[in-house]
Every structure is written in structure tokens, then in C-alpha cells.
CSV table of C-alpha atoms in Angstrom, one decimal:
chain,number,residue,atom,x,y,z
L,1,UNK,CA,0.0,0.0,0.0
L,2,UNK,CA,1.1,3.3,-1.3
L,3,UNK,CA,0.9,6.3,1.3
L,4,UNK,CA,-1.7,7.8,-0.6
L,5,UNK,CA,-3.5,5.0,-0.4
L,6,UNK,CA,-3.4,4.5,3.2
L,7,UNK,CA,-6.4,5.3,4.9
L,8,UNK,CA,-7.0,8.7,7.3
L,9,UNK,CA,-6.5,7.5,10.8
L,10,UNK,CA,-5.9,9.5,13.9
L,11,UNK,CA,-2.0,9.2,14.8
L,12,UNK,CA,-1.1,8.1,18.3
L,13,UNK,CA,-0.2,10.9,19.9
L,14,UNK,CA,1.4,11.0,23.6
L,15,UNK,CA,1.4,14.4,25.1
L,16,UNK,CA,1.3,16.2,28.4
L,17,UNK,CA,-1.7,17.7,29.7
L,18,UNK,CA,-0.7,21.2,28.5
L,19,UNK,CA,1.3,20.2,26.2
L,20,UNK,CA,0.5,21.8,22.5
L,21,UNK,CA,-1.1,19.1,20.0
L,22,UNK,CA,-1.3,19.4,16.0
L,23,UNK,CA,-4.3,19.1,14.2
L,24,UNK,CA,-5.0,18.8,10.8
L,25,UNK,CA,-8.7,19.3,9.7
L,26,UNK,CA,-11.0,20.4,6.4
L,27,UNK,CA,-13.3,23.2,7.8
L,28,UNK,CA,-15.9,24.2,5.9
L,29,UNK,CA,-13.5,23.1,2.7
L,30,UNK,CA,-10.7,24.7,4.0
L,31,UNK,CA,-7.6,23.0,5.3
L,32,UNK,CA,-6.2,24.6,9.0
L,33,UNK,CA,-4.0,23.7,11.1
L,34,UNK,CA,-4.3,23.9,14.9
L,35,UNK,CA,-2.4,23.4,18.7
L,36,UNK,CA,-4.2,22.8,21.2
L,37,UNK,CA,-4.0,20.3,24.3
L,38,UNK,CA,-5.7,17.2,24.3
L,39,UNK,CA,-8.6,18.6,26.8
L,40,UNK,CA,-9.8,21.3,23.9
L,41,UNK,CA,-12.8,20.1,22.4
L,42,UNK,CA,-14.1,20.7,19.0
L,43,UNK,CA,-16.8,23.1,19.7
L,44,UNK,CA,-14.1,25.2,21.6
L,45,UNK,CA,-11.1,25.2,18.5
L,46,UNK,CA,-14.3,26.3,16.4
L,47,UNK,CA,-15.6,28.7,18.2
L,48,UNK,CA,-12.1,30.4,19.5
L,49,UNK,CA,-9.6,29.2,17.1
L,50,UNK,CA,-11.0,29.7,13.9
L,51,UNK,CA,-13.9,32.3,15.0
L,52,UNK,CA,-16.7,30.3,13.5
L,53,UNK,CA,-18.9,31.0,16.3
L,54,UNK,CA,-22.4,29.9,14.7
L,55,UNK,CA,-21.7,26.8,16.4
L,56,UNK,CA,-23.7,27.0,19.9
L,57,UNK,CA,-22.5,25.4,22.8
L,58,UNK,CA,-25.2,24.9,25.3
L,59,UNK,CA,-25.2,22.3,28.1
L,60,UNK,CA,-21.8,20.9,27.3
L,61,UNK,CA,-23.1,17.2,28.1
L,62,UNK,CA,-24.3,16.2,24.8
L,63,UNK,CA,-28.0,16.8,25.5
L,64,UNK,CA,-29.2,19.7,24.1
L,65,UNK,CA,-27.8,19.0,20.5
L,66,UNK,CA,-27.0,23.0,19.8
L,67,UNK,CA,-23.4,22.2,18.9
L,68,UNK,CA,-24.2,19.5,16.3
L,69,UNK,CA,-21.7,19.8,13.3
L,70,UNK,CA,-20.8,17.4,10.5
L,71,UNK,CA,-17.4,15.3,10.6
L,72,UNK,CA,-16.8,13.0,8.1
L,73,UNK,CA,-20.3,13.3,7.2
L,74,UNK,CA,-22.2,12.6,10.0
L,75,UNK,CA,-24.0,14.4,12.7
L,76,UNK,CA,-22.0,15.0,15.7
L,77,UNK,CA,-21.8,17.1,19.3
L,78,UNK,CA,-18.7,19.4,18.7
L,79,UNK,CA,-18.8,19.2,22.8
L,80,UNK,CA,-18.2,16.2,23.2
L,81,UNK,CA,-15.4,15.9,20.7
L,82,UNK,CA,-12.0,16.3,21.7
L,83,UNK,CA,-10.1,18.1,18.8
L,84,UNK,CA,-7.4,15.6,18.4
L,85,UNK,CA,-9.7,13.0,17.7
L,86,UNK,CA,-10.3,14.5,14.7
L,87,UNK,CA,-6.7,14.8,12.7
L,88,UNK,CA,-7.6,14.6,9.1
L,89,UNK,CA,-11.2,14.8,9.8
L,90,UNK,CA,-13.6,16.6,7.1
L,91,UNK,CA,-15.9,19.1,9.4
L,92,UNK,CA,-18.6,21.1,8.1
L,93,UNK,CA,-20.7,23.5,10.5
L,94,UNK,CA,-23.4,25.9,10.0
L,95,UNK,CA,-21.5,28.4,8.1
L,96,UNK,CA,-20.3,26.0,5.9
L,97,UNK,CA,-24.3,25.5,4.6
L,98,UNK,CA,-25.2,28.1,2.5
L,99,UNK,CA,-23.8,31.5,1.8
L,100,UNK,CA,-25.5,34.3,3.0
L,101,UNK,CA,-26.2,35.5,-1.0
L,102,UNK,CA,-27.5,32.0,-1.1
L,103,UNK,CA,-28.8,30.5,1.5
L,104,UNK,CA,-29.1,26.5,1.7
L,105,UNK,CA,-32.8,25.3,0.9
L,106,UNK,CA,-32.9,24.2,4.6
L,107,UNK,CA,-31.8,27.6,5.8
L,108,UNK,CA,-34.6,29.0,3.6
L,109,UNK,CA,-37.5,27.1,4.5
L,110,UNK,CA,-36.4,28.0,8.3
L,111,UNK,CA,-37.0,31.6,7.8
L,112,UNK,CA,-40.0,31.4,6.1
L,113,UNK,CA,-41.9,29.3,8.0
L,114,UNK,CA,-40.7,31.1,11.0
L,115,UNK,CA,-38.8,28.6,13.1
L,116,UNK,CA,-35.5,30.8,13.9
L,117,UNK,CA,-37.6,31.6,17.3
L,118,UNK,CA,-34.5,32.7,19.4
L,119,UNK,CA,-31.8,31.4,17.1
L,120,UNK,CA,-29.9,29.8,19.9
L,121,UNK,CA,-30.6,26.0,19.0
L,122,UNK,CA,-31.2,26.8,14.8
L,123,UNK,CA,-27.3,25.8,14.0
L,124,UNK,CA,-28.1,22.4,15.5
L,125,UNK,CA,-31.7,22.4,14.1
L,126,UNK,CA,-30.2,22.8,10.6
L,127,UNK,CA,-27.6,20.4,10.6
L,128,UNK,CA,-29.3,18.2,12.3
L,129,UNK,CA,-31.9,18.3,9.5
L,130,UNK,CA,-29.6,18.6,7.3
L,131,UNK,CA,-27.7,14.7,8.6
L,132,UNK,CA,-31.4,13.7,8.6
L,133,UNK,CA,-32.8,14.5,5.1
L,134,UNK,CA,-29.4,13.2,3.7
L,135,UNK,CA,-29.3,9.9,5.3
L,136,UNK,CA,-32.8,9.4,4.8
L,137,UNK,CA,-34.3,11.6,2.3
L,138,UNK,CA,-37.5,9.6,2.7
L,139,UNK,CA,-38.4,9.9,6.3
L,140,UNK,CA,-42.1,10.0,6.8
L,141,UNK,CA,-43.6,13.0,8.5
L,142,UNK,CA,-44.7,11.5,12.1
L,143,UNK,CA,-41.5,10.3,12.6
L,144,UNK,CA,-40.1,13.9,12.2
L,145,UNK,CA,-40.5,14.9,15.8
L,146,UNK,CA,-38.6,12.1,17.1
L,147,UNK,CA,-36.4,12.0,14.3
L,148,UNK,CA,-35.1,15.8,15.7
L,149,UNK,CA,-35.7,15.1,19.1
L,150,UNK,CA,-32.1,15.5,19.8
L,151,UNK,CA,-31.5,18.8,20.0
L,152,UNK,CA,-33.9,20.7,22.5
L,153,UNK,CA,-35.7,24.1,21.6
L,154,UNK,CA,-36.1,26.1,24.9
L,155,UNK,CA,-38.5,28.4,23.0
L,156,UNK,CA,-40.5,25.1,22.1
L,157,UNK,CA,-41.3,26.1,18.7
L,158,UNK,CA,-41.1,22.7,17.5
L,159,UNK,CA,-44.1,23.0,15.5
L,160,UNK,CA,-42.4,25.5,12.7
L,161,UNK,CA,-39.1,23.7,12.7
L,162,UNK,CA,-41.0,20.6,12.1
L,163,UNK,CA,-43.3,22.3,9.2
L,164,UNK,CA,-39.8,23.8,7.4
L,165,UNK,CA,-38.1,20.2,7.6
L,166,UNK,CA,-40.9,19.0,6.1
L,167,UNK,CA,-41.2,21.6,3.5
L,168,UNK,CA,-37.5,21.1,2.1
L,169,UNK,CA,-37.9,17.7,2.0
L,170,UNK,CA,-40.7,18.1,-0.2
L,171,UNK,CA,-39.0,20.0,-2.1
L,172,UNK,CA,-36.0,17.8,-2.6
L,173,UNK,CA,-37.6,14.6,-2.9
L,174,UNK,CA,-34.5,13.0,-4.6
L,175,UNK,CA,-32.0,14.1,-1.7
L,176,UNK,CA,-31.6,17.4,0.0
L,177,UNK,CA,-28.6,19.7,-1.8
L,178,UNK,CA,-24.7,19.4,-0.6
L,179,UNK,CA,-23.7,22.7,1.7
L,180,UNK,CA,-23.1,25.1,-1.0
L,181,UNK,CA,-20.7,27.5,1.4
L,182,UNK,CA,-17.5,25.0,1.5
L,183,UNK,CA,-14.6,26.5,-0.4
L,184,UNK,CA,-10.8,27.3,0.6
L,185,UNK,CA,-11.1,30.6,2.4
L,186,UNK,CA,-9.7,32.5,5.1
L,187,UNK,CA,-10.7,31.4,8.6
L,188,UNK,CA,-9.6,34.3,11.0
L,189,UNK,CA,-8.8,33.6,14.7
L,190,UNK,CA,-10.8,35.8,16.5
L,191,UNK,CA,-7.8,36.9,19.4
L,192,UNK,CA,-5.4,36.9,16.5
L,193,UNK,CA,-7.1,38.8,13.5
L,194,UNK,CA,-4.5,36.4,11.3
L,195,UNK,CA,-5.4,33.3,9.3
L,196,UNK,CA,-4.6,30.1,10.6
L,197,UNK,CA,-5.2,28.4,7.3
L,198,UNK,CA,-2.9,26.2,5.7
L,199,UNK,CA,-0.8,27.9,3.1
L,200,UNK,CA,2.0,26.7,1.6
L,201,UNK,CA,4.1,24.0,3.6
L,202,UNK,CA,7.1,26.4,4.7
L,203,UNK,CA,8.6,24.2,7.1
L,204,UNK,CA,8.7,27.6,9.3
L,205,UNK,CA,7.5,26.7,13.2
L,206,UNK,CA,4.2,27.8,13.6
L,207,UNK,CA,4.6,29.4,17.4
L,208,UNK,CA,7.5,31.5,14.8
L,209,UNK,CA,5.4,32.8,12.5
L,210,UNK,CA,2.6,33.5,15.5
L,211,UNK,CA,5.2,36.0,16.8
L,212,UNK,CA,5.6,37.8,13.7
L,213,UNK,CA,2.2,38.4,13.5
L,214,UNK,CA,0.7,41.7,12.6
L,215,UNK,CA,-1.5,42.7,15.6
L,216,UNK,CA,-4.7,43.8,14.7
L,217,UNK,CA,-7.9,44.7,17.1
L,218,UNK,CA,-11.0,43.3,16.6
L,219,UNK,CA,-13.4,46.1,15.6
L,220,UNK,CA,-16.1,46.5,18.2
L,221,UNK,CA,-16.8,47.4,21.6
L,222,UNK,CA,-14.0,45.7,24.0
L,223,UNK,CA,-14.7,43.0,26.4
L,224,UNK,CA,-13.2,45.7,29.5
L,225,UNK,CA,-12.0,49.5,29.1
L,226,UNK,CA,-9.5,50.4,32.3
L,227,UNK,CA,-9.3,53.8,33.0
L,228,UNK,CA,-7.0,53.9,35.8
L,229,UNK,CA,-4.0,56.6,37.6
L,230,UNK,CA,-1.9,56.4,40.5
L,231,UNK,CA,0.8,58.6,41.8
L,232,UNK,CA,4.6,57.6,42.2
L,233,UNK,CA,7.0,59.5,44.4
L,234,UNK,CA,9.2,60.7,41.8
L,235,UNK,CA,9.5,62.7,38.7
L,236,UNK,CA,8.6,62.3,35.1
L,237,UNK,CA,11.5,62.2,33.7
L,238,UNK,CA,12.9,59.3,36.3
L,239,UNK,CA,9.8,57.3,34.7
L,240,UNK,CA,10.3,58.0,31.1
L,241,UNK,CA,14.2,56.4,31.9
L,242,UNK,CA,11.8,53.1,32.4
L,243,UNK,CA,9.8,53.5,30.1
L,244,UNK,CA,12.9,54.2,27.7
L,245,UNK,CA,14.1,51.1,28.6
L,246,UNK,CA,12.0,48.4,27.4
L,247,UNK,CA,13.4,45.7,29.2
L,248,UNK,CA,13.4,47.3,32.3
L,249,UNK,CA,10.0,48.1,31.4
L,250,UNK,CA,8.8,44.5,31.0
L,251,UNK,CA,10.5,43.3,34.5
L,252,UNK,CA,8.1,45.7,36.0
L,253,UNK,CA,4.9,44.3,34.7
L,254,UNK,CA,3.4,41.7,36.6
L,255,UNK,CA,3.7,38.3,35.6
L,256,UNK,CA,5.2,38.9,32.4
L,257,UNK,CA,8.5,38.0,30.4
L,258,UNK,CA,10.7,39.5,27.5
L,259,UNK,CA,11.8,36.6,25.8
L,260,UNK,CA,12.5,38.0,22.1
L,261,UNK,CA,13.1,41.4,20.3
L,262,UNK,CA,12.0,40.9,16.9
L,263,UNK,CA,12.6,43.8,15.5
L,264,UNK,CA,10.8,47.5,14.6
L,265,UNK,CA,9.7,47.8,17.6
L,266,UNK,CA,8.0,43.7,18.1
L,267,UNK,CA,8.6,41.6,21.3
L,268,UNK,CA,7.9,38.3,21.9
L,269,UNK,CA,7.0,37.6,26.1
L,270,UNK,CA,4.9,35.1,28.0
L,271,UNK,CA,2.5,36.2,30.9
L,272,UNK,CA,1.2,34.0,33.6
L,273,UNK,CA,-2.1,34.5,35.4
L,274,UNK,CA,-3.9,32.6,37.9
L,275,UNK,CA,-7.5,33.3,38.9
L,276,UNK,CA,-8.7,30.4,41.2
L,277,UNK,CA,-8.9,27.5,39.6
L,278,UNK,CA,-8.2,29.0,36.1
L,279,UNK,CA,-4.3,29.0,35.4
L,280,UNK,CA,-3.1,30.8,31.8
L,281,UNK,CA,0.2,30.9,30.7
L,282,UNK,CA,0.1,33.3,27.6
L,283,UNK,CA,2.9,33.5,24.7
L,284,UNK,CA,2.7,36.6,22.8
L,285,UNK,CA,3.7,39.7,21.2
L,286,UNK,CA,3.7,43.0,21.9
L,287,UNK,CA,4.3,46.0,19.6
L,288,UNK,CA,5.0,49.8,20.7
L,289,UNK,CA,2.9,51.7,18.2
L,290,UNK,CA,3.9,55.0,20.1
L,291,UNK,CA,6.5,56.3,22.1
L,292,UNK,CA,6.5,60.2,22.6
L,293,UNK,CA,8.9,61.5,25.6
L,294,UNK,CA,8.1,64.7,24.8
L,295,UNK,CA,4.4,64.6,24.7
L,296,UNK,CA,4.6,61.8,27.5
L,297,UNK,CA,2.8,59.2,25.7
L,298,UNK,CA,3.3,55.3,25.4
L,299,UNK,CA,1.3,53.5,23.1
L,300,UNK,CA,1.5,49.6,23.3
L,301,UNK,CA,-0.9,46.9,21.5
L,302,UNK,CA,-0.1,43.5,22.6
L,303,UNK,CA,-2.0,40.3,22.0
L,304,UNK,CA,-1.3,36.7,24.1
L,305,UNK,CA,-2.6,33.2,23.4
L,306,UNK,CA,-2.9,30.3,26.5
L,307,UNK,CA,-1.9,27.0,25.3
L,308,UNK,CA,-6.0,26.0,26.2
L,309,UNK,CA,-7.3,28.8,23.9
L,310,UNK,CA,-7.8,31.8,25.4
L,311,UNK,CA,-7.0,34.5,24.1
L,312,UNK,CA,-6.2,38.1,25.2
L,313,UNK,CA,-5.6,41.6,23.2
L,314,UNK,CA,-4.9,44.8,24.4
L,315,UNK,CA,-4.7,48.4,23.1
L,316,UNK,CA,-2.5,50.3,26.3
L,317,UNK,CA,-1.8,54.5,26.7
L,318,UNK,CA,0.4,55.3,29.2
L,319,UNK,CA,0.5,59.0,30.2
L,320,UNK,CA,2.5,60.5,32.7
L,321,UNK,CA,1.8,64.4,33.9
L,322,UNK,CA,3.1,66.1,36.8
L,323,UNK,CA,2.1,65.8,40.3
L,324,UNK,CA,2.0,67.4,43.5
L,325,UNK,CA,5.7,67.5,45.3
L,326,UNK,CA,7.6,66.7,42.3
L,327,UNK,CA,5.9,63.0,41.8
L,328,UNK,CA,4.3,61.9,38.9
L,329,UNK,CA,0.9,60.7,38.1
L,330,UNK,CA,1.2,58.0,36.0
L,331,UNK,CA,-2.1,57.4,33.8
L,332,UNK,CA,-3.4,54.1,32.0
L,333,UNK,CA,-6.5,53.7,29.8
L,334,UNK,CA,-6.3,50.1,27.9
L,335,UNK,CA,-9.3,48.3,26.2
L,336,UNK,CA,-8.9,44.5,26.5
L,337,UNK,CA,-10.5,41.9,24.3
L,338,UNK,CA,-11.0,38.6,25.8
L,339,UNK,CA,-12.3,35.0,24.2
L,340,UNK,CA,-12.0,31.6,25.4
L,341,UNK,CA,-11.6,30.3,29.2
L,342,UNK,CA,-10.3,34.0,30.4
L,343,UNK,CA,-13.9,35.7,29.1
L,344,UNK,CA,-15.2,33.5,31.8
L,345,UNK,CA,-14.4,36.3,34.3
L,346,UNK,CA,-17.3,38.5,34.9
L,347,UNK,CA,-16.4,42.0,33.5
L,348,UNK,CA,-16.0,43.1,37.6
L,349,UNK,CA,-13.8,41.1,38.3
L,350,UNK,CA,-11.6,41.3,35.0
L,351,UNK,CA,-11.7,44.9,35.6
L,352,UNK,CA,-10.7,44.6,39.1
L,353,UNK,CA,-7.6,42.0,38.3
L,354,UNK,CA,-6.8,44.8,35.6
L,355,UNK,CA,-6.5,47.6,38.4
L,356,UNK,CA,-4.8,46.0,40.6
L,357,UNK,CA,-2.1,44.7,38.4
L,358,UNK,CA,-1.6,48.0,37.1
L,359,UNK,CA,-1.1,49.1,41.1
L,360,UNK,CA,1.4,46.5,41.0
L,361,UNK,CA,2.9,48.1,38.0
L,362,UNK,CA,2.9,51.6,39.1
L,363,UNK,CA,4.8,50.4,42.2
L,364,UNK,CA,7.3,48.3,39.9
L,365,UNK,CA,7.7,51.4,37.9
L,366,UNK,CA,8.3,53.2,40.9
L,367,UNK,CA,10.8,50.8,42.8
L,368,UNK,CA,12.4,50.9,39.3
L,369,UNK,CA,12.9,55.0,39.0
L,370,UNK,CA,14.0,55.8,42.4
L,371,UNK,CA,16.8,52.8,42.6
L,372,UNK,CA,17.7,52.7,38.8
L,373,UNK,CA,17.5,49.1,39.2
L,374,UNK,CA,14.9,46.6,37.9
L,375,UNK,CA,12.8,44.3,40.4
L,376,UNK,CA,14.6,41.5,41.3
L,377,UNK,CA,12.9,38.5,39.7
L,378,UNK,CA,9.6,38.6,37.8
L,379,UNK,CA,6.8,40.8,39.5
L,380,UNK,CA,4.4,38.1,41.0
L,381,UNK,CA,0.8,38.1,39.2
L,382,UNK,CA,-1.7,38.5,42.1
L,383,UNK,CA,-3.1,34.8,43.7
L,384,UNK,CA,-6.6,34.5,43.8
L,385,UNK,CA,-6.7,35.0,47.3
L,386,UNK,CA,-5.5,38.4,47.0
L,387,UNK,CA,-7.0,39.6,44.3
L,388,UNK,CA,-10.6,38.4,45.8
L,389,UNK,CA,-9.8,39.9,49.0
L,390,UNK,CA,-9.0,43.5,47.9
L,391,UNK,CA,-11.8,43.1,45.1
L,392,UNK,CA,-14.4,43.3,48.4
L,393,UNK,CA,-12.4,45.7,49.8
L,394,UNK,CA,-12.3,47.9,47.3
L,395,UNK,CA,-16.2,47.6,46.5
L,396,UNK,CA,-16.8,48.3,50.3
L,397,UNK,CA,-14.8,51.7,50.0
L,398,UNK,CA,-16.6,52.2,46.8
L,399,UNK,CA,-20.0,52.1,48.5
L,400,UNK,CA,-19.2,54.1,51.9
L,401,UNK,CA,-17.9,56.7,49.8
């Protein structure tokens, strides 16, 4: 047997537990490539690796069928695939149906006969339906309610999703049409803005090339806006000599690691942060879009990935003006963009870890000034404990005031 003839299995694969795994798939006809751990499921590496977020997730146990997809041609629960079970697989989800110019017969008959209700559960209605009609095109109509009894409508409008199966069925006696939006195309990470589809084999290390990204924002509103300042016991211009200094600069922010200058003004870094029981260890890059001494503005966009798919971007100002007694009050106004496990934080309390790891910051920046050396060691991210304790605190001020 020839290699091309060999059949597409999943390789064994041995890795830690977050350790980075290649996977090979077809999306929606178009070949990517992605790393993720062995405990990232399919609906997850959809949803925040390749931004195809019309796939639902809703109870995460398999029960409510919202995240049914298509791999290898049959129905499946995205959640309750692990992605590396699916090396070589052939995926389809809903955006993959019909194009929005054109919309897939099923997709059709759904709006008309009004069964979008919410919308929530309609990605696993229509591909459910869609596995249905194609494996048996000839499925009588009292069977239909059982037939999609696997995903659950919490609007119960089951009687207009039933009526629109129906109705392209009838319409497609022979066989209900192939998805008619699966073609090579870009498929944009949402944290990264970059395409993570497979181009030419380059033989170039991917974590490489995700360094020498191009950062760019997502347009939109950001997931938290920190408008924070503090005052430090000495001068501007004792600042600005951090600040000029960009690897003095990085030993002051908490957490964090310069690990790579890569030129015109890129760096390469890792960032650890522990919330409770959720742990993220990002690699990244950050880029200084602006540095004006003279006006007294820093301008930093930075974006980070966790090895379980989360991922974090960040447009930073720094200001500095005068203060009273010859200090300085040091300003910081950043919008954050969060997906994956870290947008799991309530907007409070990713504001809150925000503040307070700028505190840490200022006081970094600081120490730094007024001794002309760097902190000794990394500056600690805050534990949980900490940061829970002086998130009640600060509330509790908040309020008396």
C-alpha cells in the first residue's frame, strides 16, 4: 500500500496535559492547522480558534444538541469531541451550509416558516436536518418529531421547525442539496485577527510565525475598558528612563517575560495568570505603536494566546503628567479583548484584576525609577486569594464613599 492509499486514521499521539497538539482538519473546505491540548474540544477550537462561532455550545453534556456539526459526514456534538480525535477529519458547521447570497434550501424554509424563534438552538436544528434529510431523504412526516428530538428548543417552537423540515424535503424529494458555502477561504482567529489556514508547507514553526504576526484589534466594543491613575514618588523624567528602557519596562509588569526582540519595535514575552482555579500561561507579542517622551505618551498593542485557547488583546496609553511634590501621576487607559476560558471572568472582576495589576505596575515602575535598578525576579501576578480579597475591599470603600 502506497501512502496515498493509506487510509486517514488519527496518529497516536502522547502528550502532556498542556502540552500543544497538532491538528489537521478540512473546515468548511478549507484545510487549518491547529495546537491545542488534548482537553480542547471541537466546539471550543471552532468557536475560538478559527472564530466560527455559529456553532452553539449549550449544556456541554451532549443533551441539548445546539453544537451538532458534521465530521466525516455525520452528525455529531462538537462538545463532546475532543479536537485531536479529529486529525484529518472533514468538518462542516453551519457556516459552511449556504452562503449568506445564497442560502441553503434548509436555511430557507427555516426563515419562512418562521422557526428561527430565538436562534440559539437553529445551528443544531439545521444540521441536524440537514444529517437527517441526507441519510434518509424519505423519512415519513410522524417520525419527524422524534427524528429531531435530539436537539432541545427552549423556545418550544417545535411545530415551525418541524413544518420547514418538512417543507424542504418536499421539495428535494430525490435528496436534500450538498452545503453550498464550502470552499478554501480565510478562517480568522478571532484573538489573533490572522489566518490560521494552511498555506503553503514552509517548514517555518508555527509558534515562529505567530510571533511575527501583525497585531490587529477586533473592531467593536471591547470586552473591559480600564481607565486607571496612580501617583509615584518621583518625577517624570525618572519614569520616562523606564519607560525608555523596554526591558526594564517588562521586569516591572506583573507576571510577564521579555523573551524575544524581533525587530521594529515587536517583542515576543509570556504572561502567567492565575485566577482560582483557572491558570493561563500566555505567549505573545507586543508592539510599541507610540513612544513620545516629549508629549509623554506610550502606546502599546499587545496580543497573548494560552496554550487551552484563550486568548487576550490589548490596546495600552500610558500617560504621565506632573504631580503634586515633584511626583508623577502615572495614567493608564487600555481596552482588553478577551475569548476563550479568560472571558469566563465577569467584567468586575476582570476589571478589578486589571486595576490592581496595574497598582502593582505603578509600584514596579516606581521601585524601578527611584533605585535605577529593575525588580529582582519577575513581579508576581496576584493569587486568587488576594485579588478576591482586595476586590471586596475595594467595593466596600466604593460604597461608603
Amino acid at each position: 500500500m502506497t501512502s496515498s492509499e493509506a487510509p486517514n486514521r488519527p496518529r497516536p499521539v502522547r502528550a502532556g496535559a498542556g502540552e500543544p497538539v497538532e491538528v489537521r482538519m478540512t473546515v468548511n473546505g478549507t484545510p487549518v492547522t491547529v495546537h491545542v491540548p488534548a482537553r480542547v474540544t471541537l466546539a471550543d477550537v471552532l468557536r475560538d480558534q478559527l472564530g466560527l462561532t455559529g456553532t452553539h455550545v449549550g449544556c456541554e453534556h451532549g443533551v441539548c444538541g445546539m453544537c451538532t456539526v458534521l465530521v466525516d459526514g455525520e452528525a455529531a456534538r462538537a462538545c463532546l469531541l475532543f479536537a485531536v480525535q479529529l486529525d484529518q477529519a472533514e468538518v462542516v458547521t453551519v457556516e459552511g451550509l449556504g452562503r449568506p447570497d445564497e442560502l441553503h434550501p434548509l436555511q430557507e424554509s427555516f426563515g419562512r416558516n418562521h422557526a428561527l424563534q430565538c436562534g440559539f438552538c437553529t445551528p443544531g436544528f439545521l444540521m441536524s436536518s440537514y444529517d437527517l434529510l441526507t441519510h434518509q431523504p424519505g423519512v415519513r412526516e410522524q417520525d419527524l418529531p422524534q427524528e429531531l428530538s435530539g436537539v432541545i428548543c427552549r423556545c418550544t417552537g417545535y411545530r415551525n421547525i418541524v413544518t420547514a423540515v418538512r417543507e424542504a424535503q418536499q421539495a428535494h424529494p430525490g435528496g436534500i442539496p450538498a452545503p453550498g458555502n464550502c470552499a478554501r477561504r480565510a478562517l480568522a482567529g478571532r484573538g489573533t485577527g490572522r489566518s490560521v489556514v494552511d498555506e503553503e508547507p514552509t517548514g517555518a514553526p508555527a509558534e515562529q510565525s505567530a510571533a511575527k504576526a501583525e497585531i490587529v484589534l477586533p473592531e467593536g466594543e471591547p470586552t473591559i475598558a480600564v481607565d486607571v491613575a496612580t501617583e509615584v514618588g518621583v518625577g517624570q523624567d525618572q519614569v520616562w528612563a523606564v519607560f525608555d528602557d523596554v526591558h526594564r519596562l517588562a521586569r516591572c509588569l506583573p507576571g510577564a517575560e521579555l523573551t524575544e526582540e524581533l525587530g521594529e519595535d515587536y517583542y515576543a514575552g509570556r504572561a502567567r495568570v492565575s485566577v482560582g482555579p483557572i491558570k493561563l500561561a500566555f505567549k505573545g507579542v507586543a508592539h510599541i505603536a507610540e513612544h513620545d517622551r516629549a508629549a509623554r505618551r506610550m502606546r502599546v498593542l499587545a496580543q497573548g494566546r494560552d496554550t487551552g485557547g484563550a486568548q487576550t488583546q490589548a490596546d495600552i496609553l500610558l500617560r504621565t503628567e506632573p504631580a503634586a511634590e515633584g511626583g508623577t501621576r502615572l495614567h493608564a487607559e487600555a481596552k482588553v479583548y478577551l475569548t476563550g476560558r479568560i472571558a469566563q471572568f465577569g467584567r468586575a472582576l476582570a476589571g478589578d484584576v486589571s486595576r490592581h495589576m496595574f497598582e502593582q505596575f505603578a509600584a514596579a515602575v516606581s521601585e524601578t525609577a527611584t533605585t535605577g535598578d529593575a525588580p529582582q525576579g519577575r513581579v508576581k501576578a496576584p493569587g486568587a486569594f488576594r485579588l478576591l480579597l482586595r476586590s471586596l475591599l475595594g467595593r466596600l470603600r466604593r460604597r461608603s464613599r
